Coordinates of C-alpha atoms in Angstrom, one line a residue:
M1 CA -287.5 -114.4 -132.7
Q2 CA -284.9 -116.4 -130.7
A3 CA -282.9 -118.5 -133.3
V4 CA -280.9 -121.5 -132.2
A5 CA -278.8 -122.7 -135.1
E6 CA -277.5 -126.2 -133.9
P7 CA -280.0 -129.1 -133.1
G8 CA -278.5 -130.2 -129.8
L9 CA -278.7 -126.4 -128.8
F10 CA -282.4 -126.1 -129.7
V11 CA -283.3 -129.1 -127.5
D12 CA -281.4 -127.4 -124.6
A13 CA -283.4 -124.1 -125.1
L14 CA -286.5 -126.2 -125.7
G15 CA -285.8 -127.7 -122.1
R16 CA -285.3 -124.2 -120.7
E17 CA -288.7 -123.2 -121.9
L18 CA -290.4 -126.5 -120.5
D19 CA -288.8 -125.5 -117.1
R20 CA -290.2 -121.9 -117.3
A21 CA -293.7 -123.1 -118.6
S22 CA -293.8 -125.7 -115.8
R23 CA -292.7 -123.3 -113.0
Y24 CA -295.3 -120.6 -114.1
G25 CA -298.2 -122.8 -115.4
R26 CA -297.6 -121.7 -119.0
E27 CA -298.3 -123.5 -122.1
F28 CA -296.7 -123.6 -125.6
T29 CA -297.1 -125.3 -129.0
L30 CA -294.1 -126.8 -130.6
V31 CA -294.5 -126.9 -134.7
V32 CA -292.4 -129.0 -136.8
L33 CA -292.0 -128.5 -140.4
L34 CA -290.6 -131.7 -141.9
E35 CA -287.9 -131.2 -144.5
A36 CA -288.7 -127.6 -144.6
A37 CA -285.3 -125.8 -143.6
E38 CA -285.4 -123.7 -146.9
L39 CA -288.8 -122.3 -145.6
E40 CA -287.0 -120.8 -142.6
P41 CA -286.6 -117.2 -143.9
L42 CA -290.3 -117.2 -145.1
A43 CA -291.7 -118.6 -141.9
V44 CA -289.8 -116.1 -139.5
P45 CA -292.1 -113.2 -140.3
F46 CA -295.1 -115.3 -139.0
C47 CA -293.5 -115.8 -135.6
R48 CA -293.3 -113.2 -132.7
A49 CA -290.2 -111.9 -131.4
S50 CA -290.3 -114.1 -128.2
D51 CA -290.9 -117.3 -130.2
L52 CA -288.1 -119.9 -130.3
K53 CA -286.9 -121.2 -133.6
G54 CA -284.4 -124.3 -134.4
R55 CA -283.4 -126.6 -137.2
S56 CA -282.9 -130.4 -136.9
G57 CA -281.2 -131.4 -140.3
D58 CA -283.7 -130.5 -143.0
D59 CA -286.6 -129.8 -140.3
L60 CA -287.7 -126.5 -138.9
A61 CA -289.1 -126.2 -135.4
V62 CA -290.9 -123.3 -133.9
V63 CA -291.7 -123.0 -130.5
L64 CA -294.9 -120.9 -130.1
L65 CA -294.7 -119.5 -126.4
E66 CA -298.0 -118.9 -124.7
A67 CA -299.9 -120.4 -127.5
D68 CA -302.5 -123.2 -126.9
R69 CA -303.1 -126.4 -129.2
H70 CA -305.0 -124.2 -131.7
G71 CA -302.3 -121.6 -131.9
G72 CA -300.1 -124.0 -133.6
E73 CA -302.7 -125.1 -136.2
R74 CA -303.6 -121.4 -136.9
Y75 CA -300.0 -120.7 -137.4
L76 CA -299.5 -123.6 -140.0
R77 CA -302.8 -122.4 -141.8
R78 CA -301.8 -118.9 -142.0
L79 CA -298.2 -120.0 -143.2
R80 CA -299.7 -122.2 -146.0
S81 CA -302.0 -119.7 -146.9
Q82 CA -299.7 -116.8 -147.4
L83 CA -296.8 -119.1 -149.0
G84 CA -299.4 -120.7 -151.2
I85 CA -297.4 -124.0 -150.9
D86 CA -298.1 -127.1 -148.8
F87 CA -295.6 -129.0 -146.6
A88 CA -295.8 -131.7 -144.1
A89 CA -296.0 -130.2 -140.5
G90 CA -297.1 -131.3 -137.1
C91 CA -297.7 -129.8 -133.6
A92 CA -297.3 -130.7 -130.1
H93 CA -298.8 -128.9 -127.2
Y94 CA -297.1 -128.5 -123.7
P95 CA -298.3 -129.9 -121.4
S96 CA -300.9 -132.0 -122.7
D97 CA -298.7 -133.9 -125.3
G98 CA -295.5 -134.4 -123.3
A99 CA -293.0 -133.3 -120.5
T100 CA -289.9 -133.3 -122.1
A101 CA -288.4 -131.8 -125.3
E102 CA -287.7 -135.2 -126.8
E103 CA -291.3 -136.2 -126.1
L104 CA -292.7 -133.1 -127.8
L105 CA -290.4 -133.2 -130.8
S106 CA -291.2 -136.9 -131.3
R107 CA -294.9 -136.2 -130.9
A108 CA -295.0 -133.2 -133.3
S109 CA -292.8 -135.3 -135.9
A110 CA -295.2 -138.2 -135.6
S111 CA -298.2 -135.7 -136.3
A112 CA -296.6 -134.5 -139.2
R113 CA -296.1 -137.9 -140.7
S114 CA -299.7 -138.9 -140.2

């Protein structure tokens, strides 16, 4: 898994993935776990080596590359089931939920709060 520690760097890395996905007609799903930074070590084993992970304050964000909208939902179900705890989380799918890193992060965070 590609890890990006600083929030600003994560947005930059997400922007590069957006460029790549746009150029090659790919999709991905962004998953945001609200106030779940402490879950980071537990969430990593549920990601693939190619996925991108970053933190924004207390939030954890994971970009599931090549994953459709349902891929993010499956990831969250599996994570909740294996950890045995609940947490606020939401997903945003590229390209249907946004075209910029900021739009996708905002959409995923909003879906976690609803």
